[in-house]
Amino acid sequence: MTISETDQLTRGQVDRVIMMAWEDRTSFDAIREQFGLTPGDVIKLMRCELSANSFKMWRRRTQGRSTKHEAKFVETNAGDQVRRFRAQSQRG
């Protein structure tokens, strides 16, 4: 998906992607599964939607975090934990 395709997301979908990207236990793979966005697309979206300081803080927080990458998460001791893909406030 290209950045022009991310422009086709509704405001609610963009907000949901941002929530999922900030969530520690939601992997980029879960975002790809729900919205078809690659990690690079998520980074571009976050860069456009967040302030510069918020984006930098988010990148520092997510870089190298094993829970943001499904394969790395499985390799850790926490790999058998239940994964959460949506916020408690999300229906369904």
Coordinates of C-alpha atoms in Angstrom, one line a residue:
M1 CA 0.0 0.0 0.0
T2 CA 1.4 3.4 -0.9
I3 CA 1.0 6.7 0.9
S4 CA -1.7 7.7 -1.6
E5 CA -3.7 4.6 -0.6
T6 CA -3.3 5.5 3.1
D7 CA -5.1 8.8 2.2
Q8 CA -8.1 6.7 1.4
L9 CA -8.4 5.6 5.0
T10 CA -11.3 7.3 6.9
R11 CA -10.5 9.5 9.8
G12 CA -11.7 6.8 12.2
Q13 CA -9.4 4.3 10.6
V14 CA -6.4 6.6 10.8
D15 CA -7.2 7.2 14.4
R16 CA -7.4 3.5 15.0
V17 CA -4.0 2.9 13.3
I18 CA -2.5 5.5 15.5
M19 CA -3.9 3.9 18.6
M20 CA -2.7 0.5 17.6
A21 CA 0.8 1.9 16.7
W22 CA 1.1 3.4 20.2
E23 CA -0.2 0.2 21.9
D24 CA 2.9 -1.7 23.1
R25 CA 1.3 -5.1 22.7
T26 CA -0.1 -4.6 19.2
S27 CA 2.4 -5.7 16.5
F28 CA 2.9 -4.1 13.1
D29 CA 1.7 -7.5 11.7
A30 CA -1.7 -6.9 13.4
I31 CA -1.9 -3.5 11.8
R32 CA -1.0 -5.1 8.4
E33 CA -3.7 -7.7 8.9
Q34 CA -6.4 -5.2 9.7
F35 CA -5.5 -2.3 7.5
G36 CA -3.1 -3.6 4.9
L37 CA -0.4 -1.2 6.0
T38 CA 3.3 -2.2 6.0
P39 CA 5.5 -1.0 8.9
G40 CA 6.9 1.6 6.5
D41 CA 3.4 2.8 5.7
V42 CA 2.6 3.1 9.4
I43 CA 5.8 5.1 10.0
K44 CA 4.8 7.5 7.1
L45 CA 1.3 7.9 8.5
M46 CA 2.6 8.6 12.0
R47 CA 5.1 11.1 10.6
C48 CA 2.3 13.0 8.9
E49 CA -0.3 12.8 11.7
L50 CA 1.9 13.4 14.8
S51 CA 3.8 16.4 15.8
A52 CA 7.6 16.2 15.3
N53 CA 8.3 15.6 19.0
S54 CA 5.5 13.0 19.4
F55 CA 6.8 11.2 16.3
K56 CA 10.4 11.1 17.6
M57 CA 9.1 9.8 21.0
W58 CA 7.1 7.1 19.3
R59 CA 10.0 6.0 17.1
R60 CA 12.3 5.7 20.1
R61 CA 9.7 3.7 21.9
T62 CA 9.0 1.3 19.0
Q63 CA 12.5 0.8 17.6
G64 CA 13.7 -2.7 18.6
R65 CA 10.7 -3.5 20.7
S66 CA 10.1 -7.2 20.4
T67 CA 6.3 -6.9 20.9
K68 CA 5.9 -4.7 17.8
H69 CA 7.3 -7.4 15.6
E70 CA 5.4 -10.8 15.7
A71 CA 8.5 -12.9 14.9
K72 CA 10.6 -11.2 17.6
F73 CA 7.8 -11.6 20.1
V74 CA 7.5 -15.3 19.5
E75 CA 11.2 -15.7 20.2
T76 CA 11.0 -14.1 23.6
N77 CA 9.8 -15.8 26.8
A78 CA 6.5 -13.9 26.5
G79 CA 5.7 -15.7 23.2
D80 CA 3.0 -17.8 24.8
Q81 CA 1.1 -14.8 26.1
V82 CA -2.3 -13.8 24.7
R83 CA -1.9 -11.0 22.1
R84 CA -4.3 -8.0 22.2
F85 CA -5.1 -6.5 18.8
R86 CA -7.7 -3.9 19.7
A87 CA -8.5 -1.4 22.4
Q88 CA -10.9 -2.2 25.2
S89 CA -13.2 0.5 23.9
Q90 CA -13.4 -1.0 20.4
R91 CA -16.5 -3.1 19.8
G92 CA -16.4 -6.6 18.4

